[in-house]
Amino acid sequence: MVRVLMLALAAITAAASFPAGSPWTIDVSNAALASDSAQTIAWLSSAGGFGNGRLQIDFSFHVLYATCDTPRVTFKPLDGYYTPDCDVVDQIPLPDEGSIEGVDGSLAATGDILFVTAVSHLFVQPLHCVRHRHEAAARVMGVQRRVWHARQRTLTTYDLQGKLTSQCLAIWNTAKLYPANGRGEQCTSADAAGFPIAPLLFTADEIYAGEISHAIRFILPNSRMRSKSYVHPASHAGGPSASAPAPIYGTRLRLKANTDTSALNTAAKVVANALKKYGMLLADGGTIALTAQNDRYTTHTWNGVGLGSLDLSSIPVTAFEVVAWSGNVQTLTYDCARNNVSVADTCDGGAVSTPDPTTPSDGASTPSVVIAALAGMLLALQ
């Protein structure tokens, strides 16, 4: 899986942009358990637990931030573009130093055309221009917030002459409190669960600060998830093959409060504390359970904060429990019905086509922040 996120200012995390009450930032440390929590965890343990049999961290997701002045490239949907799940724009911002998962160096350094196979993501997030990196945290409020997430399951091409192609672009307005079913019931995004990805990644800067204040994205092998079903805040599911009581797309696992983390290093304890307070949300299929942001564009590095890919591997799946979800289990039908949440671009250009981009669900006239994700690339604009 290949993912890209564009960052100009590493001090800002997309998760912090979502309003209070969003599922990504809710404290679930005292939330009730699902009625079948024990059965689900026992089943998952007997099936092999997490992918590779351990709680491992993937550091390959690059996140890039851009301003309204960031150069834009033409966006061209590929044949078979996912509609109405995915959004259509004329252009997307693409920072010169943007990089993509699985590719060393910036896009500009890879040649005239970059071909990416399998699944790839690009995140671009726009912010106001600031003189110093750390001014961003103080100035993010009131800025246009727009996250672009792109995902590509087949062949993605990026033409440095000015064209980016993808099979899905999902745009999130991080200033909005979305309905329980996110961008819409039965609607996918750059994540199979229909989630925004950037808000669920944790960073080296958060580890350095000593706190992760949001839920974390996690994945499981398809054979260890319940087929054709999901629960909110998910709005879609991928291609799992297991039956009940296997975990469902959208499931939130919480590290038990009494889990002994004394043997973990300082950095790993920060992640464990977040897993106790906010939990982790089942977002997609794969083998490396946890997803962190690559440190190429952050102030601090993973080596610098002392966190390695296997530093949480001593925590077994049996140390987790399933948090109760709201609403019923949804049967996957693929009949996407988009919610009317404004993702209009307040920068010049970059017009967005959505079911009704001019009618926000909460009556606001313009978005403060938007996040977009592409199949093949993941973009986050703030």
Short mmCIF file of C-alpha atoms in Angstrom, two decimals:
data_model
loop_
_atom_site.label_atom_id
_atom_site.label_comp_id
_atom_site.label_asym_id
_atom_site.label_seq_id
_atom_site.Cartn_x
_atom_site.Cartn_y
_atom_site.Cartn_z
CA MET A 1 0.00 0.00 0.00
CA VAL A 2 1.39 3.38 -1.01
CA ARG A 3 0.36 6.58 0.69
CA VAL A 4 1.38 10.21 0.39
CA LEU A 5 0.67 13.15 2.67
CA MET A 6 1.81 16.69 2.02
CA LEU A 7 3.07 18.83 4.88
CA ALA A 8 4.42 22.36 4.93
CA LEU A 9 4.06 22.78 8.68
CA ALA A 10 4.63 19.75 10.83
CA ALA A 11 3.49 21.37 14.07
CA ILE A 12 -0.17 21.02 13.08
CA THR A 13 -2.00 17.71 13.14
CA ALA A 14 -5.18 17.18 11.17
CA ALA A 15 -6.81 15.54 14.17
CA ALA A 16 -6.59 18.76 16.15
CA SER A 17 -8.57 20.52 13.44
CA PHE A 18 -11.80 18.58 13.91
CA PRO A 19 -14.31 20.10 16.33
CA ALA A 20 -15.05 18.70 19.77
CA GLY A 21 -17.42 15.77 19.64
CA SER A 22 -15.85 14.21 16.56
CA PRO A 23 -15.39 10.44 16.91
CA TRP A 24 -11.66 10.87 16.33
CA THR A 25 -11.17 12.93 19.50
CA ILE A 26 -13.69 11.49 21.96
CA ASP A 27 -12.34 10.25 25.29
CA VAL A 28 -13.58 6.65 25.59
CA SER A 29 -11.61 5.67 28.66
CA ASN A 30 -14.85 5.18 30.62
CA ALA A 31 -17.10 4.17 27.72
CA ALA A 32 -19.20 1.02 28.00
CA LEU A 33 -18.07 -2.19 26.34
CA ALA A 34 -19.80 -3.91 23.47
CA SER A 35 -21.92 -6.82 24.64
CA ASP A 36 -19.77 -9.27 22.68
CA SER A 37 -16.42 -7.66 23.53
CA ALA A 38 -14.99 -10.76 25.24
CA GLN A 39 -16.12 -13.07 22.44
CA THR A 40 -14.70 -10.80 19.74
CA ILE A 41 -11.30 -10.50 21.40
CA ALA A 42 -11.17 -14.26 22.09
CA TRP A 43 -12.03 -14.97 18.45
CA LEU A 44 -9.42 -12.53 17.16
CA SER A 45 -6.78 -14.02 19.45
CA SER A 46 -7.53 -17.54 18.22
CA ALA A 47 -7.37 -16.29 14.61
CA GLY A 48 -3.84 -15.00 15.07
CA GLY A 49 -4.40 -11.59 16.62
CA PHE A 50 -3.05 -8.59 14.76
CA GLY A 51 -1.42 -8.92 11.35
CA ASN A 52 1.98 -10.62 11.59
CA GLY A 53 0.81 -11.74 15.04
CA ARG A 54 1.95 -8.53 16.75
CA LEU A 55 1.08 -4.89 17.38
CA GLN A 56 3.41 -3.28 14.85
CA ILE A 57 3.69 0.33 13.58
CA ASP A 58 3.77 1.44 9.94
CA PHE A 59 5.70 4.73 9.52
CA SER A 60 5.21 5.12 5.76
CA PHE A 61 2.43 7.73 5.57
CA HIS A 62 3.75 11.13 4.46
CA VAL A 63 1.59 14.17 5.31
CA LEU A 64 2.11 17.48 3.55
CA TYR A 65 0.64 20.89 4.32
CA ALA A 66 0.13 23.59 1.72
CA THR A 67 -1.06 27.19 1.59
CA CYS A 68 -3.46 28.76 -0.87
CA ASP A 69 -0.32 29.80 -2.77
CA THR A 70 0.84 26.22 -3.25
CA PRO A 71 1.02 25.31 -6.97
CA ARG A 72 -1.89 23.24 -8.22
CA VAL A 73 -1.96 20.50 -10.80
CA THR A 74 -4.81 19.31 -13.00
CA PHE A 75 -6.79 16.42 -11.57
CA LYS A 76 -8.16 13.80 -13.95
CA PRO A 77 -10.43 11.00 -12.70
CA LEU A 78 -9.55 7.58 -14.06
CA ASP A 79 -11.96 5.29 -15.84
CA GLY A 80 -14.12 3.56 -13.26
CA TYR A 81 -13.92 6.56 -10.90
CA TYR A 82 -15.89 5.81 -7.74
CA THR A 83 -19.05 7.93 -7.78
CA PRO A 84 -20.85 9.28 -5.89
CA ASP A 85 -18.46 8.24 -3.11
CA CYS A 86 -15.58 10.34 -4.43
CA ASP A 87 -15.30 14.04 -5.18
CA VAL A 88 -14.31 15.74 -8.42
CA VAL A 89 -12.06 18.80 -8.59
CA ASP A 90 -10.44 20.67 -11.43
CA GLN A 91 -7.12 20.98 -9.63
CA ILE A 92 -5.38 19.89 -6.46
CA PRO A 93 -2.50 21.59 -4.59
CA LEU A 94 0.78 19.75 -4.92
CA PRO A 95 3.81 21.09 -2.98
CA ASP A 96 7.09 20.91 -4.85
CA GLU A 97 8.63 18.75 -2.14
CA GLY A 98 5.72 16.34 -1.94
CA SER A 99 6.61 12.65 -1.66
CA ILE A 100 4.69 9.43 -1.96
CA GLU A 101 4.77 6.28 0.13
CA GLY A 102 7.26 3.78 -1.17
CA VAL A 103 9.21 6.34 -3.23
CA ASP A 104 12.44 7.92 -2.01
CA GLY A 105 12.80 11.65 -2.47
CA SER A 106 10.25 14.17 -3.73
CA LEU A 107 7.91 13.66 -6.66
CA ALA A 108 9.90 16.23 -8.62
CA ALA A 109 13.03 14.12 -8.28
CA THR A 110 11.52 10.92 -9.66
CA GLY A 111 11.29 11.94 -13.31
CA ASP A 112 8.64 13.30 -15.63
CA ILE A 113 6.08 10.65 -14.75
CA LEU A 114 5.65 8.70 -11.57
CA PHE A 115 3.89 5.35 -11.80
CA VAL A 116 2.54 3.87 -8.58
CA THR A 117 1.06 0.41 -8.43
CA ALA A 118 -1.24 -1.12 -5.81
CA VAL A 119 -2.91 1.28 -3.38
CA SER A 120 -1.37 4.70 -2.90
CA HIS A 121 -2.42 7.79 -1.02
CA LEU A 122 -1.62 11.49 -1.14
CA PHE A 123 -2.49 13.98 1.63
CA VAL A 124 -2.30 17.73 1.09
CA GLN A 125 -3.32 20.26 3.71
CA PRO A 126 -3.34 24.06 3.08
CA LEU A 127 -2.55 26.65 5.73
CA HIS A 128 -1.90 30.38 5.72
CA CYS A 129 1.71 31.28 4.99
CA VAL A 130 3.69 31.78 8.19
CA ARG A 131 7.23 32.99 8.77
CA HIS A 132 8.15 30.32 11.25
CA ARG A 133 7.08 26.69 11.52
CA HIS A 134 5.79 26.97 15.06
CA GLU A 135 3.52 29.92 14.32
CA ALA A 136 1.18 27.46 12.66
CA ALA A 137 -0.35 26.15 15.86
CA ALA A 138 -1.41 29.61 16.94
CA ARG A 139 -2.76 30.64 13.57
CA VAL A 140 -4.64 27.56 12.42
CA MET A 141 -8.01 28.73 13.78
CA GLY A 142 -10.11 30.42 11.15
CA VAL A 143 -7.94 29.19 8.29
CA GLN A 144 -9.47 27.38 5.37
CA ARG A 145 -9.30 23.74 6.36
CA ARG A 146 -9.50 21.25 3.58
CA VAL A 147 -8.02 17.77 3.47
CA TRP A 148 -7.67 15.91 0.20
CA HIS A 149 -7.23 12.13 0.42
CA ALA A 150 -6.61 10.17 -2.76
CA ARG A 151 -6.56 6.44 -3.20
CA GLN A 152 -5.70 4.29 -6.18
CA ARG A 153 -6.19 0.54 -6.36
CA THR A 154 -4.86 0.13 -9.88
CA LEU A 155 -2.34 2.34 -11.72
CA THR A 156 -1.81 5.92 -10.61
CA THR A 157 0.13 8.40 -12.67
CA TYR A 158 1.49 11.78 -11.72
CA ASP A 159 2.58 13.85 -14.73
CA LEU A 160 4.93 16.65 -13.76
CA GLN A 161 3.70 18.54 -16.81
CA GLY A 162 0.59 19.21 -14.78
CA LYS A 163 -1.73 16.22 -14.42
CA LEU A 164 -2.57 13.82 -11.60
CA THR A 165 -4.90 10.88 -12.16
CA SER A 166 -6.67 8.81 -9.55
CA GLN A 167 -9.67 6.57 -9.01
CA CYS A 168 -11.03 8.33 -5.93
CA LEU A 169 -10.67 11.74 -4.27
CA ALA A 170 -12.37 12.12 -0.89
CA ILE A 171 -12.58 15.61 0.60
CA TRP A 172 -13.18 16.32 4.30
CA ASN A 173 -14.02 19.64 5.91
CA THR A 174 -12.27 19.45 9.27
CA ALA A 175 -14.19 22.43 10.63
CA LYS A 176 -17.43 20.44 10.53
CA LEU A 177 -18.94 17.99 12.98
CA TYR A 178 -20.04 15.26 10.58
CA PRO A 179 -23.07 13.03 11.05
CA ALA A 180 -22.53 9.61 12.59
CA ASN A 181 -22.08 8.12 9.12
CA GLY A 182 -19.41 10.61 8.02
CA ARG A 183 -19.48 11.64 4.36
CA GLY A 184 -22.51 9.41 3.80
CA GLU A 185 -23.96 5.95 4.43
CA GLN A 186 -22.36 3.21 2.33
CA CYS A 187 -19.71 5.69 1.07
CA THR A 188 -16.04 4.83 0.91
CA SER A 189 -13.10 7.24 1.07
CA ALA A 190 -9.33 6.81 0.80
CA ASP A 191 -9.85 4.34 3.65
CA ALA A 192 -12.19 1.41 3.07
CA ALA A 193 -14.08 2.31 6.26
CA GLY A 194 -14.86 5.77 4.86
CA PHE A 195 -12.63 7.48 7.45
CA PRO A 196 -10.38 10.51 7.02
CA ILE A 197 -6.88 9.09 7.40
CA ALA A 198 -4.73 12.03 8.47
CA PRO A 199 -6.68 12.70 11.71
CA LEU A 200 -5.96 9.15 12.86
CA LEU A 201 -2.21 9.15 12.32
CA PHE A 202 0.13 9.86 15.23
CA THR A 203 3.36 11.77 14.81
CA ALA A 204 6.86 12.03 16.22
CA ASP A 205 5.99 15.57 17.29
CA GLU A 206 3.11 14.25 19.40
CA ILE A 207 5.40 11.68 20.99
CA TYR A 208 7.92 14.41 21.78
CA ALA A 209 5.14 16.52 23.35
CA GLY A 210 4.12 13.51 25.46
CA GLU A 211 0.50 13.21 24.33
CA ILE A 212 -1.59 11.90 21.44
CA SER A 213 -5.02 13.51 21.74
CA HIS A 214 -6.98 11.42 19.25
CA ALA A 215 -7.85 7.88 18.27
CA ILE A 216 -5.41 5.91 16.14
CA ARG A 217 -6.07 4.14 12.87
CA PHE A 218 -5.53 0.38 12.80
CA ILE A 219 -5.99 -2.40 10.27
CA LEU A 220 -6.44 -6.16 10.26
CA PRO A 221 -6.09 -8.92 7.67
CA ASN A 222 -9.33 -9.38 5.72
CA SER A 223 -9.63 -12.92 7.07
CA ARG A 224 -9.89 -11.47 10.61
CA MET A 225 -12.76 -9.03 10.00
CA ARG A 226 -16.49 -9.63 9.66
CA SER A 227 -17.66 -9.64 6.06
CA LYS A 228 -20.14 -7.24 4.44
CA SER A 229 -20.82 -5.14 7.54
CA TYR A 230 -19.70 -2.04 9.41
CA VAL A 231 -20.63 0.14 12.38
CA HIS A 232 -20.44 3.90 12.76
CA PRO A 233 -18.30 5.97 12.62
CA ALA A 234 -17.39 3.80 9.61
CA SER A 235 -19.60 4.30 6.56
CA HIS A 236 -18.27 1.50 4.38
CA ALA A 237 -16.31 -1.75 4.50
CA GLY A 238 -13.70 -3.45 2.38
CA GLY A 239 -13.51 -7.14 1.53
CA PRO A 240 -13.35 -9.11 4.80
CA SER A 241 -14.24 -12.79 4.80
CA ALA A 242 -14.89 -13.78 8.44
CA SER A 243 -18.15 -14.27 10.31
CA ALA A 244 -19.33 -13.12 13.75
CA PRO A 245 -17.92 -12.55 16.30
CA ALA A 246 -15.00 -11.24 14.24
CA PRO A 247 -14.35 -7.48 14.53
CA ILE A 248 -16.44 -5.22 12.29
CA TYR A 249 -15.23 -2.28 10.21
CA GLY A 250 -15.50 0.79 12.44
CA THR A 251 -14.85 -1.19 15.64
CA ARG A 252 -12.99 0.77 18.32
CA LEU A 253 -10.58 -1.25 20.42
CA ARG A 254 -9.41 0.20 23.73
CA LEU A 255 -6.34 -0.87 25.64
CA LYS A 256 -7.48 -2.06 29.06
CA ALA A 257 -6.86 0.50 31.79
CA ASN A 258 -5.06 -2.06 33.97
CA THR A 259 -2.61 -3.09 31.25
CA ASP A 260 0.91 -2.98 32.67
CA THR A 261 2.99 -0.71 30.41
CA SER A 262 5.93 -0.28 32.78
CA ALA A 263 8.24 -2.28 30.50
CA LEU A 264 7.59 -0.01 27.51
CA ASN A 265 9.98 2.77 26.65
CA THR A 266 8.86 6.38 27.17
CA ALA A 267 7.75 6.88 23.56
CA ALA A 268 5.75 3.65 23.44
CA LYS A 269 4.01 4.61 26.69
CA VAL A 270 2.66 7.76 24.98
CA VAL A 271 1.01 5.58 22.32
CA ALA A 272 -0.28 3.14 24.94
CA ASN A 273 -1.84 5.98 26.93
CA ALA A 274 -3.67 7.17 23.80
CA LEU A 275 -4.92 3.64 23.19
CA LYS A 276 -6.34 3.61 26.72
CA LYS A 277 -7.99 7.01 26.40
CA TYR A 278 -9.08 7.26 22.74
CA GLY A 279 -8.66 3.73 21.45
CA MET A 280 -8.02 2.69 17.86
CA LEU A 281 -10.51 2.47 14.99
CA LEU A 282 -10.65 -0.37 12.48
CA ALA A 283 -10.16 1.34 9.12
CA ASP A 284 -8.92 -1.03 6.42
CA GLY A 285 -7.41 -4.39 5.57
CA GLY A 286 -3.69 -5.13 5.92
CA THR A 287 -1.02 -6.67 8.09
CA ILE A 288 0.77 -3.86 9.99
CA ALA A 289 -1.72 -2.88 12.67
CA LEU A 290 -0.95 0.74 13.62
CA THR A 291 -0.34 3.67 11.29
CA ALA A 292 1.92 6.60 12.12
CA GLN A 293 2.95 9.64 10.10
CA ASN A 294 6.33 9.50 8.40
CA ASP A 295 8.85 11.89 9.96
CA ARG A 296 10.16 13.41 6.74
CA TYR A 297 8.16 16.60 7.26
CA THR A 298 7.86 16.70 11.04
CA THR A 299 10.04 18.68 13.43
CA HIS A 300 11.06 15.58 15.35
CA THR A 301 12.06 12.17 14.04
CA TRP A 302 11.08 8.68 15.13
CA ASN A 303 14.70 7.86 15.91
CA GLY A 304 14.94 11.09 17.88
CA VAL A 305 11.92 10.32 20.06
CA GLY A 306 12.93 6.68 20.40
CA LEU A 307 9.97 4.83 18.88
CA GLY A 308 10.51 1.79 16.66
CA SER A 309 8.16 -0.36 14.64
CA LEU A 310 8.12 -3.19 17.18
CA ASP A 311 8.15 -1.19 20.42
CA LEU A 312 4.50 -2.06 21.15
CA SER A 313 4.73 -5.69 20.04
CA SER A 314 4.74 -6.96 23.62
CA ILE A 315 1.08 -5.90 23.98
CA PRO A 316 -1.15 -8.84 23.00
CA VAL A 317 -4.55 -8.52 21.38
CA THR A 318 -6.05 -9.90 24.61
CA ALA A 319 -5.04 -6.65 26.35
CA PHE A 320 -7.75 -4.87 24.34
CA GLU A 321 -11.51 -4.66 24.66
CA VAL A 322 -14.25 -3.58 22.25
CA VAL A 323 -15.96 -0.26 22.99
CA ALA A 324 -19.73 -0.23 22.45
CA TRP A 325 -20.81 1.49 19.25
CA SER A 326 -23.92 3.56 18.68
CA GLY A 327 -26.57 2.45 16.23
CA ASN A 328 -27.03 -0.85 14.45
CA VAL A 329 -24.62 -2.98 12.47
CA GLN A 330 -24.93 -1.85 8.84
CA THR A 331 -25.04 -4.36 6.00
CA LEU A 332 -22.76 -3.35 3.13
CA THR A 333 -24.73 -2.57 -0.04
CA TYR A 334 -22.37 -0.13 -1.84
CA ASP A 335 -25.33 2.23 -2.37
CA CYS A 336 -23.57 5.44 -1.34
CA ALA A 337 -25.83 8.30 -0.22
CA ARG A 338 -23.66 11.37 0.36
CA ASN A 339 -24.31 13.83 3.17
CA ASN A 340 -24.47 17.53 2.34
CA VAL A 341 -21.39 18.93 4.04
CA SER A 342 -19.74 21.87 2.33
CA VAL A 343 -16.23 21.28 1.06
CA ALA A 344 -16.09 24.35 -1.20
CA ASP A 345 -12.56 25.63 -1.74
CA THR A 346 -12.08 29.20 -0.50
CA CYS A 347 -8.76 29.43 -2.33
CA ASP A 348 -8.84 30.53 -5.97
CA GLY A 349 -9.53 27.62 -8.27
CA GLY A 350 -9.91 24.00 -7.19
CA ALA A 351 -13.67 23.88 -7.68
CA VAL A 352 -15.24 20.83 -6.07
CA SER A 353 -18.09 18.71 -7.35
CA THR A 354 -20.01 16.92 -4.61
CA PRO A 355 -23.69 15.97 -4.22
CA ASP A 356 -24.45 19.49 -2.97
CA PRO A 357 -21.23 21.38 -2.17
CA THR A 358 -23.05 24.66 -1.46
CA THR A 359 -25.32 23.33 1.27
CA PRO A 360 -23.47 22.53 4.49
CA SER A 361 -25.21 20.19 6.88
CA ASP A 362 -24.95 22.72 9.71
CA GLY A 363 -25.88 25.84 7.77
CA ALA A 364 -22.38 27.37 7.72
CA SER A 365 -21.51 29.28 4.57
CA THR A 366 -17.84 28.43 4.10
CA PRO A 367 -15.61 25.67 5.41
CA SER A 368 -12.80 26.56 7.73
CA VAL A 369 -10.73 23.52 6.77
CA VAL A 370 -11.02 20.76 4.21
CA ILE A 371 -9.26 17.39 3.94
CA ALA A 372 -9.14 15.39 0.74
CA ALA A 373 -7.87 11.95 -0.11
CA LEU A 374 -7.17 10.41 -3.52
CA ALA A 375 -6.99 6.82 -4.58
CA GLY A 376 -3.41 6.55 -5.53
CA MET A 377 -2.52 9.65 -3.54
CA LEU A 378 -3.71 11.26 -0.33
CA LEU A 379 -4.01 15.04 -0.07
CA ALA A 380 -4.77 17.12 2.99
CA LEU A 381 -5.51 20.82 2.65
CA GLN A 382 -5.94 22.97 5.73
#
